[in-house]
Amino acid sequence: MQNVFRTPSPSSRLFAAVMLFYSIVFQLSAQNVSCSVANKVYVAPGQQGQARVLLNNWEKRREVKRVSYTLTIGGVTGEEHVLELEKPLTYNDAATLTVDVPPAARPGVDDFMVTIVRVDGEPNRNSFPMSSSKRYTLTRPVWRKAVVEDLTGMWCPNCPPGIASLEHLNRVAADRYIGLAAHDGDALGTGDYYEVFRLFPGRPKIVLNGSHNVSPYFGNSGTEEQPFGLLADVQKASGAQTTVQLKVQAAWSADRKSVDVRSATVYRCPVAKNKYRLAYVLTADSLKHPSFVQFNNAAGDPRWKNSVPEMQVFYTGGSDMRGLAYNDVVVSAAGVRYGIAGSLPEQMQLDTLYEHSHRFGNLGQTKPYRYVKQNRNLHVVALLIDPDTREIVNAERCAVGEQLQPFTVDPAPVPDVQQIVLPDSLKPQIDSVFTLRPQVLPLEAKSRLVWEVADTSVVSMEAAGQFRALRSGETIITVRADNAHAVVARCVVRVLGPTAIERPNKGMSVRRDGAFLVVAGAPAGQRVVVYDLSGRPKAIARTRGELLRLRVGTSPMWLVVVGNRRFNVVD
């Protein structure tokens, strides 16, 4: 019989290589979660910013139940954190992880990075396990207000959902939202919005924060269970912070034919060059006239049967609705497309107030103003606009009053702790309670102090600044200021073992009874520690009554500590 050896064909070699490749890939992809940071983080001293991190599972064969992540700032990676997901993350599914981001030591902009290091306890082998974003450290918190612009018209039968949206937000979110109803081509129309109308053609249009076109009523977040998604969009936008604080006030002119406006803009994070501009909008509420007719396609439409009360008005109304009062109507506006050129300087110092003035004149010549009764229900909205994108960075609203007032000056900020003074070392006795009283400098500085004990088997913390010596040994107590500078101080604590013999209190006795030590007459709850001749603890207990018996074995002498009293027991 002849043995025949065949050389593997190129195709068979290719097949083997492919199978080997896939076997390796499948092994490496067993833990395969990518991440992406979805937002910039704005944070002020005393706060924790929040980064929203999107997680994706790319492994078809496994669900993900737990991830571990680290946060890296300034090249320093913090400790690993473990998060149990609310529900298992399946293939190609996404989940959101919230990561706390602390402020920097001083105001400014820097980068941070989140890394998914483990998936269900095993190393994450995804090619892109990390994602980075910007951190803006502010001098003070600055909460952003959401701006919702409703580009509408009475002639537009599909516009009632937008009208109802603003009315509902006025009722449930007035403290974190500003509504602007710009009418196009009707009795309340304003030419000052012409460029914005061109930017967003077609009616209705709902514009969130100047540049985001969202669906009327439903917004970006509407669901079958909660169809009014615009509220969730507003909550998300207004829950964020921004770098620039904006204030505004308005008053009638002496002849009551114009409205004078004054704004104040303050950067709470340093910038090399300011690019934002100011814009102003004069609005009116309760505009009503017998000639107003709102066309309405929502009448009887089953989609709106279970809508919010403000939309029910249109659902139960007719196709031609009269007698409506229109609110948040744009009467006049300036700079709403690109901002007013030169309204803010390019160089703006940190925490410095920059004022700007504007006048809404010739109000009698504007179409909507003719329906304003007795100059009431007028407001001014100041907008801070990015001229490149029309993103509204921040906004503020005020009623038109009788007189402008000086803007309030920021109170002097409470300084951060610059130094903490503790004694260099301390030598407490075993079972003694001692207190460390740090001196904080400067004296007017305020901060929460965080205490840490390096070895809690030597010293335990009873309360903030109060400690108990547990056994002989050495450890370090650290106190840290919980503010941007995070200064620390340390004290080396050397706990001394019993070295001297004290006479017991009258009524308390410690004696040998064979292999037992008997403690009599001690108050209940006293800590009892028995040491051998080398100072090592051999037994620990607490008194529970008049008599305590401890099995200690045989030894010529024992050192016994009851509370703060020491006894020498000789056989």
Coordinates of C-alpha atoms in Angstrom, one line a residue:
M1 CA 0.0 0.0 0.0
Q2 CA 1.4 3.3 -1.0
N3 CA 1.1 6.4 1.2
V4 CA 0.0 9.5 -0.6
F5 CA 0.7 12.9 0.8
R6 CA -1.3 15.8 -0.7
T7 CA -0.3 19.4 -0.3
P8 CA -3.2 21.5 0.9
S9 CA -4.8 23.6 -1.8
P10 CA -4.7 27.4 -1.6
S11 CA -8.5 27.4 -1.1
S12 CA -8.3 25.1 1.9
R13 CA -5.5 27.1 3.4
L14 CA -7.6 30.3 3.0
F15 CA -10.6 28.6 4.6
A16 CA -8.5 27.5 7.6
A17 CA -7.1 31.1 8.0
V18 CA -10.5 32.6 7.9
M19 CA -11.8 30.2 10.5
L20 CA -8.9 30.9 12.7
F21 CA -9.5 34.7 12.3
Y22 CA -13.1 34.4 13.2
S23 CA -12.4 32.2 16.2
I24 CA -10.0 34.8 17.5
V25 CA -12.4 37.7 16.8
F26 CA -15.3 35.9 18.5
Q27 CA -13.1 35.3 21.6
L28 CA -12.0 39.0 21.6
S29 CA -15.5 40.3 21.2
A30 CA -17.0 38.5 24.1
Q31 CA -16.9 41.7 26.1
N32 CA -17.6 44.5 23.5
V33 CA -19.2 47.7 24.7
S34 CA -18.4 51.1 23.2
C35 CA -19.2 54.5 24.8
S36 CA -19.8 58.0 23.7
V37 CA -20.0 61.1 25.9
A38 CA -23.1 63.0 24.7
N39 CA -22.7 66.4 26.4
K40 CA -20.3 69.0 27.6
V41 CA -20.2 69.4 31.3
Y42 CA -20.6 72.7 33.1
V43 CA -19.9 72.7 36.8
A44 CA -19.3 75.2 39.6
P45 CA -17.5 74.9 43.0
G46 CA -19.5 72.8 45.4
Q47 CA -21.3 70.9 42.5
Q48 CA -20.8 67.7 40.6
G49 CA -21.3 68.0 36.9
Q50 CA -22.9 65.1 35.1
A51 CA -21.7 63.6 31.8
R52 CA -24.3 61.5 29.9
V53 CA -22.5 58.5 28.4
L54 CA -24.2 56.4 25.7
L55 CA -23.3 52.7 25.9
N56 CA -23.7 50.2 23.0
N57 CA -23.4 46.5 23.1
W58 CA -21.8 45.0 19.9
E59 CA -21.7 41.4 21.0
K60 CA -24.5 39.3 19.5
R61 CA -24.2 36.4 21.9
R62 CA -24.2 38.1 25.3
E63 CA -26.3 40.5 27.3
V64 CA -24.4 43.0 29.4
K65 CA -25.6 43.4 33.0
R66 CA -22.7 45.3 34.6
V67 CA -20.0 47.7 33.5
S68 CA -17.0 49.3 35.1
Y69 CA -15.7 52.7 34.1
T70 CA -13.0 55.2 35.0
L71 CA -12.8 59.0 34.7
T72 CA -9.6 60.6 33.5
I73 CA -9.0 64.4 33.9
G74 CA -5.7 66.1 33.3
G75 CA -4.0 62.8 32.7
V76 CA -5.0 61.4 36.1
T77 CA -7.3 58.4 36.1
G78 CA -9.6 57.9 39.1
E79 CA -10.7 54.7 40.7
E80 CA -12.8 52.2 38.9
H81 CA -16.5 52.4 39.4
V82 CA -19.0 49.5 39.0
L83 CA -22.5 50.1 37.7
E84 CA -25.3 47.5 37.6
L85 CA -27.5 48.3 34.6
E86 CA -31.2 48.7 35.2
K87 CA -31.9 46.1 32.5
P88 CA -29.6 43.8 30.5
L89 CA -28.1 45.5 27.5
T90 CA -28.7 43.4 24.4
Y91 CA -26.9 43.4 21.0
N92 CA -27.0 46.7 19.2
D93 CA -29.0 48.2 22.1
A94 CA -28.1 51.4 23.9
A95 CA -28.2 52.6 27.5
T96 CA -27.2 55.8 29.2
L97 CA -24.6 56.0 32.0
T98 CA -24.4 59.1 34.2
V99 CA -20.9 60.0 35.4
D100 CA -20.2 62.6 38.1
V101 CA -17.5 65.1 37.0
P102 CA -16.0 67.4 39.7
P103 CA -15.0 71.0 39.1
A104 CA -11.4 72.0 38.4
A105 CA -9.3 73.9 41.0
R106 CA -9.9 77.1 39.1
P107 CA -12.3 78.4 36.3
G108 CA -11.5 77.3 32.8
V109 CA -12.0 74.7 30.1
D110 CA -10.3 71.4 29.9
D111 CA -10.9 67.8 28.7
F112 CA -12.2 64.7 30.5
M113 CA -12.4 61.1 29.3
V114 CA -14.7 58.2 30.3
T115 CA -13.4 54.6 29.7
I116 CA -15.4 51.4 29.9
V117 CA -12.7 49.1 31.3
R118 CA -14.8 46.0 32.2
V119 CA -17.9 44.3 31.1
D120 CA -19.5 41.9 33.5
G121 CA -16.2 41.7 35.4
E122 CA -14.1 40.9 32.3
P123 CA -11.8 43.3 30.3
N124 CA -13.7 45.3 27.7
R125 CA -12.1 44.5 24.3
N126 CA -14.0 47.1 22.2
S127 CA -11.8 49.1 19.9
F128 CA -13.3 52.4 21.2
P129 CA -13.9 51.9 24.9
M130 CA -13.3 55.5 25.7
S131 CA -14.9 58.9 24.8
S132 CA -14.0 62.5 25.8
S133 CA -15.6 65.8 26.0
K134 CA -15.1 69.3 27.5
R135 CA -15.4 70.4 31.1
Y136 CA -16.3 74.0 31.8
T137 CA -15.5 75.0 35.4
L138 CA -17.6 78.1 36.3
T139 CA -17.2 80.6 39.1
R140 CA -20.9 80.4 39.9
P141 CA -23.7 78.2 38.7
V142 CA -25.5 79.6 35.6
W143 CA -28.7 77.7 34.7
R144 CA -29.9 78.0 31.1
K145 CA -33.5 78.8 30.2
A146 CA -35.0 77.0 27.2
V147 CA -36.5 79.2 24.5
V148 CA -39.4 77.8 22.4
E149 CA -40.3 79.9 19.3
D150 CA -43.6 79.1 17.7
L151 CA -43.7 80.4 14.1
T152 CA -47.4 80.5 13.5
G153 CA -50.3 82.1 11.8
M154 CA -54.1 82.4 12.2
W155 CA -54.5 81.3 8.6
C156 CA -52.6 78.1 9.3
P157 CA -55.1 75.2 10.2
N158 CA -52.2 73.0 11.4
C159 CA -50.9 75.6 13.9
P160 CA -53.1 75.0 16.9
P161 CA -50.8 72.3 18.4
G162 CA -48.0 74.9 18.5
I163 CA -50.3 77.5 20.1
A164 CA -51.4 74.9 22.7
S165 CA -47.8 73.9 23.3
L166 CA -46.8 77.3 24.5
E167 CA -49.9 77.7 26.6
H168 CA -49.3 74.4 28.3
L169 CA -45.6 75.2 28.9
N170 CA -46.6 78.6 30.4
R171 CA -48.7 76.6 33.0
V172 CA -46.2 73.8 33.9
A173 CA -42.7 75.2 33.1
A174 CA -42.9 79.0 33.4
D175 CA -39.8 79.1 35.6
R176 CA -37.5 77.4 33.2
Y177 CA -38.8 78.3 29.7
I178 CA -39.5 81.4 27.6
G179 CA -42.1 81.2 24.8
L180 CA -42.1 83.5 21.7
A181 CA -45.1 83.3 19.3
A182 CA -44.0 85.0 16.0
H183 CA -47.0 85.4 13.7
D184 CA -46.4 85.2 9.9
G185 CA -48.9 86.8 7.4
D186 CA -51.8 87.7 9.7
A187 CA -53.0 90.6 11.8
L188 CA -50.3 90.0 14.4
G189 CA -47.5 89.5 12.0
T190 CA -44.2 91.1 12.5
G191 CA -41.6 91.9 9.8
D192 CA -38.8 91.8 12.4
Y193 CA -38.9 88.0 12.2
Y194 CA -38.6 87.9 8.4
E195 CA -35.1 86.3 8.3
V196 CA -36.1 83.7 10.8
F197 CA -39.2 82.9 8.8
R198 CA -37.0 82.4 5.8
L199 CA -34.6 80.2 7.8
F200 CA -37.5 77.9 8.9
P201 CA -40.0 77.9 6.0
G202 CA -43.5 76.3 6.3
R203 CA -46.0 76.7 9.1
P204 CA -46.2 75.7 11.9
K205 CA -42.6 75.5 13.0
I206 CA -41.4 75.0 16.6
V207 CA -37.8 76.0 17.1
L208 CA -36.0 75.0 20.4
N209 CA -33.1 77.3 21.5
G210 CA -32.8 79.1 18.2
S211 CA -31.6 76.3 16.0
H212 CA -33.4 73.0 16.6
N213 CA -36.6 72.4 14.6
V214 CA -38.8 70.0 16.6
S215 CA -42.3 68.7 16.1
P216 CA -45.2 70.8 17.5
Y217 CA -46.6 69.3 20.7
F218 CA -44.7 66.0 20.3
G219 CA -41.2 67.6 20.3
N220 CA -38.3 65.1 20.1
S221 CA -39.3 63.2 23.1
G222 CA -43.0 62.3 22.6
T223 CA -44.1 58.7 23.2
E224 CA -47.4 57.0 23.1
E225 CA -47.6 57.1 26.9
Q226 CA -46.4 60.8 27.0
P227 CA -47.2 62.4 23.7
F228 CA -46.5 65.9 24.9
G229 CA -42.7 65.4 24.4
L230 CA -41.9 69.1 24.2
L231 CA -42.0 69.3 28.0
A232 CA -39.3 66.7 28.3
D233 CA -37.2 68.6 25.7
V234 CA -37.6 71.8 27.7
Q235 CA -36.7 70.1 30.9
K236 CA -33.6 68.7 29.3
A237 CA -32.5 72.0 27.8
S238 CA -33.2 74.1 30.9
G239 CA -31.5 71.5 33.2
A240 CA -28.2 72.3 31.6
Q241 CA -25.8 75.1 32.6
T242 CA -24.0 77.5 30.4
T243 CA -20.9 79.8 30.7
V244 CA -22.7 83.2 30.4
Q245 CA -25.2 84.8 32.8
L246 CA -27.8 87.2 31.4
K247 CA -30.0 89.8 33.1
V248 CA -32.5 92.2 31.6
Q249 CA -34.8 95.0 32.7
A250 CA -37.2 97.2 30.7
A251 CA -39.2 100.4 31.3
W252 CA -41.5 102.8 29.5
S253 CA -40.0 106.0 28.1
A254 CA -41.2 109.3 29.5
D255 CA -43.7 109.7 26.6
R256 CA -44.8 106.1 26.9
K257 CA -44.3 105.6 23.2
S258 CA -41.2 103.5 23.5
V259 CA -39.7 100.8 25.7
D260 CA -36.1 101.2 27.0
V261 CA -34.1 98.0 27.6
R262 CA -31.0 97.4 29.5
S263 CA -29.2 94.0 29.7
A264 CA -26.2 92.8 31.7
T265 CA -24.0 89.9 30.5
V266 CA -21.4 88.2 32.7
Y267 CA -19.0 85.4 31.7
R268 CA -18.7 82.8 34.5
C269 CA -16.0 80.9 32.7
P270 CA -12.9 82.6 31.1
V271 CA -12.8 82.8 27.3
A272 CA -10.1 84.1 25.0
K273 CA -12.6 85.7 22.6
N274 CA -16.3 86.3 22.9
K275 CA -18.4 85.5 19.8
Y276 CA -21.9 85.9 21.1
R277 CA -24.3 88.7 20.4
L278 CA -27.4 90.1 22.1
A279 CA -30.9 90.2 20.6
Y280 CA -34.2 91.5 22.1
V281 CA -37.8 90.7 21.6
L282 CA -40.8 92.7 22.9
T283 CA -43.9 90.5 23.5
A284 CA -47.5 91.0 24.5
D285 CA -50.1 88.8 26.1
S286 CA -53.9 88.6 25.9
L287 CA -54.2 90.0 22.4
K288 CA -57.8 89.6 21.3
H289 CA -60.1 91.1 18.7
P290 CA -63.5 90.1 17.1
S291 CA -61.8 90.0 13.7
F292 CA -59.3 87.2 14.8
V293 CA -60.2 83.9 13.2
Q294 CA -57.9 80.8 13.9
F295 CA -58.3 78.1 11.3
N296 CA -58.2 74.7 13.1
N297 CA -57.7 71.2 11.7
A298 CA -57.6 69.7 15.2
A299 CA -61.4 69.9 15.7
G300 CA -62.7 66.4 16.3
D301 CA -59.4 64.8 15.3
P302 CA -59.1 61.6 17.5
R303 CA -55.4 62.1 17.8
W304 CA -56.1 64.9 20.3
K305 CA -58.8 63.2 22.3
N306 CA -56.6 62.7 25.3
S307 CA -54.4 65.7 24.8
V308 CA -53.4 68.3 27.4
P309 CA -56.2 70.8 28.5
E310 CA -54.8 73.6 26.3
M311 CA -55.1 71.3 23.2
Q312 CA -58.6 70.2 24.2
V313 CA -59.8 73.7 23.4
F314 CA -59.0 73.1 19.8
Y315 CA -60.2 69.5 19.8
T316 CA -63.6 70.5 21.0
G317 CA -63.7 73.7 19.0
G318 CA -64.7 74.4 15.5
S319 CA -62.7 74.6 12.3
D320 CA -62.9 78.4 12.5
M321 CA -62.3 79.6 16.0
R322 CA -63.0 83.1 17.2
G323 CA -62.5 84.8 20.6
L324 CA -59.1 83.4 21.3
A325 CA -56.6 85.4 23.3
Y326 CA -53.1 85.2 21.9
N327 CA -50.1 85.2 24.3
D328 CA -46.3 85.6 24.0
V329 CA -46.9 87.4 20.7
V330 CA -43.8 89.1 19.2
V331 CA -44.6 92.8 18.8
S332 CA -41.1 93.9 17.8
A333 CA -37.7 92.4 17.7
A334 CA -34.0 93.3 17.0
G335 CA -31.2 91.0 16.1
V336 CA -33.2 87.7 16.2
R337 CA -31.3 86.1 13.3
Y338 CA -27.6 87.0 13.8
G339 CA -27.7 89.1 17.0
I340 CA -26.9 92.8 17.2
A341 CA -23.4 93.5 15.8
G342 CA -21.2 95.2 18.4
S343 CA -23.6 94.5 21.3
L344 CA -20.9 92.8 23.2
P345 CA -17.1 93.3 23.1
E346 CA -14.8 90.5 21.9
Q347 CA -12.7 90.7 25.1
M348 CA -14.8 90.1 28.2
Q349 CA -13.2 89.6 31.6
L350 CA -14.3 86.9 34.0
D351 CA -17.1 87.9 36.4
T352 CA -17.3 91.3 35.0
L353 CA -20.7 92.8 34.1
Y354 CA -21.2 94.3 30.6
E355 CA -24.2 96.5 30.1
H356 CA -26.0 97.1 26.8
S357 CA -29.0 99.3 26.0
H358 CA -31.7 99.1 23.3
R359 CA -34.9 101.0 22.6
F360 CA -38.1 99.7 21.0
G361 CA -39.4 102.9 19.4
N362 CA -42.3 103.8 17.2
L363 CA -44.4 101.0 18.7
G364 CA -47.6 102.6 17.3
Q365 CA -46.4 101.6 13.8
T366 CA -46.1 97.9 14.5
K367 CA -49.1 95.7 13.6
P368 CA -49.5 93.7 16.8
Y369 CA -49.2 96.8 19.1
R370 CA -52.6 98.2 17.9
Y371 CA -54.2 95.3 19.9
V372 CA -52.3 96.1 23.1
K373 CA -54.7 97.5 25.7
Q374 CA -53.5 100.3 28.0
N375 CA -49.8 99.3 27.6
R376 CA -50.3 96.3 29.8
N377 CA -49.0 92.7 29.6
L378 CA -45.8 93.6 27.8
H379 CA -42.5 91.8 28.4
V380 CA -39.0 92.0 27.0
V381 CA -36.9 88.9 26.3
A382 CA -33.1 89.2 26.0
L383 CA -31.4 86.5 23.9
L384 CA -27.7 85.6 23.8
I385 CA -27.1 84.3 20.3
D386 CA -24.3 82.5 18.5
P387 CA -24.3 84.3 15.1
D388 CA -22.8 81.3 13.3
T389 CA -25.5 78.8 14.3
R390 CA -28.3 80.9 15.8
E391 CA -28.0 78.8 18.9
I392 CA -29.5 80.7 21.8
V393 CA -27.0 80.2 24.6
N394 CA -29.1 81.8 27.3
A395 CA -32.1 84.0 27.7
E396 CA -33.9 86.1 30.3
R397 CA -37.4 87.7 30.5
C398 CA -38.8 90.7 32.4
A399 CA -41.9 92.7 32.5
V400 CA -41.9 96.3 31.2
G401 CA -41.9 98.5 34.3
E402 CA -41.8 102.2 35.1
Q403 CA -38.1 102.8 35.7
L404 CA -34.7 101.1 35.1
Q405 CA -32.7 100.3 38.1
P406 CA -28.9 99.7 38.6
F407 CA -28.0 96.0 38.3
T408 CA -27.1 94.4 41.6
V409 CA -23.4 93.8 42.1
D410 CA -22.2 90.2 42.8
P411 CA -21.5 89.7 46.5
A412 CA -17.9 89.1 47.2
P413 CA -17.3 85.3 46.8
V414 CA -16.5 83.3 49.8
P415 CA -12.8 82.4 49.4
D416 CA -11.8 78.8 49.1
V417 CA -9.7 77.2 51.9
Q418 CA -6.0 77.8 51.1
Q419 CA -4.5 76.0 54.1
I420 CA -5.5 73.6 56.8
V421 CA -3.4 73.4 60.0
L422 CA -3.2 70.2 62.1
P423 CA -0.7 69.0 64.6
D424 CA 2.1 67.1 63.0
S425 CA 1.7 64.1 65.3
L426 CA -0.3 62.8 68.2
K427 CA 0.2 60.0 70.7
P428 CA -3.1 58.9 72.3
Q429 CA -3.4 55.9 74.6
I430 CA -5.3 52.8 73.7
D431 CA -9.1 53.1 73.9
S432 CA -8.9 56.9 74.4
V433 CA -11.2 59.3 72.4
F434 CA -9.4 62.3 71.0
T435 CA -10.4 65.3 68.9
L436 CA -8.5 67.1 66.1
R437 CA -9.5 70.7 65.6
P438 CA -8.2 72.0 62.3
Q439 CA -7.4 75.6 61.7
V440 CA -8.7 76.8 58.3
L441 CA -7.0 79.7 56.5
P442 CA -8.1 82.3 55.5
L443 CA -10.4 82.6 58.5
E444 CA -13.4 83.7 56.3
A445 CA -13.1 80.6 54.1
K446 CA -15.8 78.1 54.2
S447 CA -15.8 74.5 53.1
R448 CA -17.0 71.1 54.2
L449 CA -14.1 69.1 55.6
V450 CA -13.7 65.4 54.7
W451 CA -11.8 63.2 57.1
E452 CA -10.0 59.9 56.3
V453 CA -8.1 57.4 58.4
A454 CA -5.5 55.3 56.7
D455 CA -5.6 52.3 59.0
T456 CA -9.0 52.0 60.7
S457 CA -7.8 49.0 62.7
V458 CA -5.6 51.4 64.7
V459 CA -7.9 54.4 64.9
S460 CA -11.6 54.6 64.2
M461 CA -13.6 57.8 63.4
E462 CA -16.4 58.4 65.9
A463 CA -17.6 61.7 64.3
A464 CA -16.1 64.4 62.1
G465 CA -12.8 65.3 63.8
Q466 CA -13.4 62.8 66.7
F467 CA -11.5 59.5 66.9
R468 CA -10.9 56.5 69.1
A469 CA -7.6 54.7 69.5
L470 CA -8.2 51.0 69.1
R471 CA -4.8 49.3 69.3
S472 CA -1.1 50.1 69.5
G473 CA 0.3 51.1 66.1
E474 CA 0.7 54.0 63.7
T475 CA -1.7 55.5 61.1
I476 CA -2.3 58.8 59.3
I477 CA -5.4 61.0 59.6
T478 CA -6.1 63.2 56.6
V479 CA -8.5 66.1 56.4
R480 CA -9.4 67.6 53.0
A481 CA -11.3 70.7 52.0
D482 CA -14.2 69.8 49.8
N483 CA -13.8 72.7 47.4
A484 CA -12.0 73.5 44.1
H485 CA -8.5 73.7 45.7
A486 CA -9.0 70.5 47.8
V487 CA -6.1 71.3 50.1
V488 CA -5.2 68.7 52.7
A489 CA -3.5 68.3 56.0
R490 CA -2.2 65.2 57.7
C491 CA -1.5 64.1 61.3
V492 CA 0.6 61.1 62.2
V493 CA -1.1 59.2 65.0
R494 CA 1.0 56.7 67.1
V495 CA -1.2 54.8 69.5
L496 CA 0.7 53.7 72.6
G497 CA 0.2 50.4 74.4
P498 CA -0.2 50.2 78.2
T499 CA 3.1 50.7 79.9
A500 CA 2.1 51.7 83.4
I501 CA 0.2 50.2 86.3
E502 CA -2.7 52.3 87.7
R503 CA -4.6 51.6 90.8
P504 CA -8.2 50.7 90.0
N505 CA -11.2 52.8 90.9
K506 CA -12.8 52.0 94.2
G507 CA -15.4 49.4 93.6
M508 CA -13.8 48.0 90.4
S509 CA -11.5 45.0 90.5
V510 CA -9.6 42.7 88.0
R511 CA -8.4 39.3 89.3
R512 CA -7.3 35.9 88.0
D513 CA -9.5 32.9 88.4
G514 CA -7.6 30.0 86.9
A515 CA -7.6 30.4 83.1
F516 CA -10.1 33.3 83.4
L517 CA -9.8 37.0 84.2
V518 CA -12.7 38.4 86.2
V519 CA -13.7 42.1 85.9
A520 CA -16.0 43.2 88.7
G521 CA -17.7 46.5 89.4
A522 CA -17.1 48.1 86.0
P523 CA -20.0 50.0 84.4
A524 CA -21.8 48.3 81.6
G525 CA -20.5 49.0 78.1
Q526 CA -16.8 49.5 79.1
R527 CA -14.3 48.2 76.6
V528 CA -12.0 45.6 78.0
V529 CA -8.7 44.7 76.3
V530 CA -6.2 42.1 77.7
Y531 CA -2.5 42.3 76.5
D532 CA 0.3 39.9 77.0
L533 CA 3.7 40.8 78.1
S534 CA 4.8 41.9 74.6
G535 CA 1.8 44.3 74.3
R536 CA -0.2 42.2 71.9
P537 CA -4.0 42.1 72.5
K538 CA -5.2 38.7 73.4
A539 CA -8.8 39.2 74.2
I540 CA -11.3 42.1 73.6
A541 CA -14.8 42.4 75.1
R542 CA -17.3 44.8 76.7
T543 CA -18.7 44.7 80.1
R544 CA -22.4 43.9 80.3
G545 CA -23.1 43.9 84.0
E546 CA -21.4 43.7 87.3
L547 CA -19.2 40.7 86.4
L548 CA -17.3 39.8 83.2
R549 CA -15.3 36.6 82.8
L550 CA -12.7 36.3 80.0
R551 CA -10.9 33.1 79.1
V552 CA -7.2 34.1 78.7
G553 CA -5.2 31.0 79.4
T554 CA -2.1 30.8 81.5
S555 CA 0.5 33.6 81.8
P556 CA 2.6 35.0 84.7
M557 CA 1.2 38.5 84.1
W558 CA -1.5 40.3 82.1
L559 CA -2.0 44.0 81.3
V560 CA -5.7 44.8 81.3
V561 CA -7.4 48.0 80.1
V562 CA -11.0 48.6 81.3
G563 CA -12.3 51.8 79.7
N564 CA -9.4 54.3 80.3
R565 CA -8.1 52.4 83.4
R566 CA -5.1 50.0 83.3
F567 CA -4.5 47.0 85.6
N568 CA -1.5 44.7 86.1
V569 CA -2.7 41.2 86.9
V570 CA 0.1 38.9 88.3
D571 CA -0.4 35.2 88.8

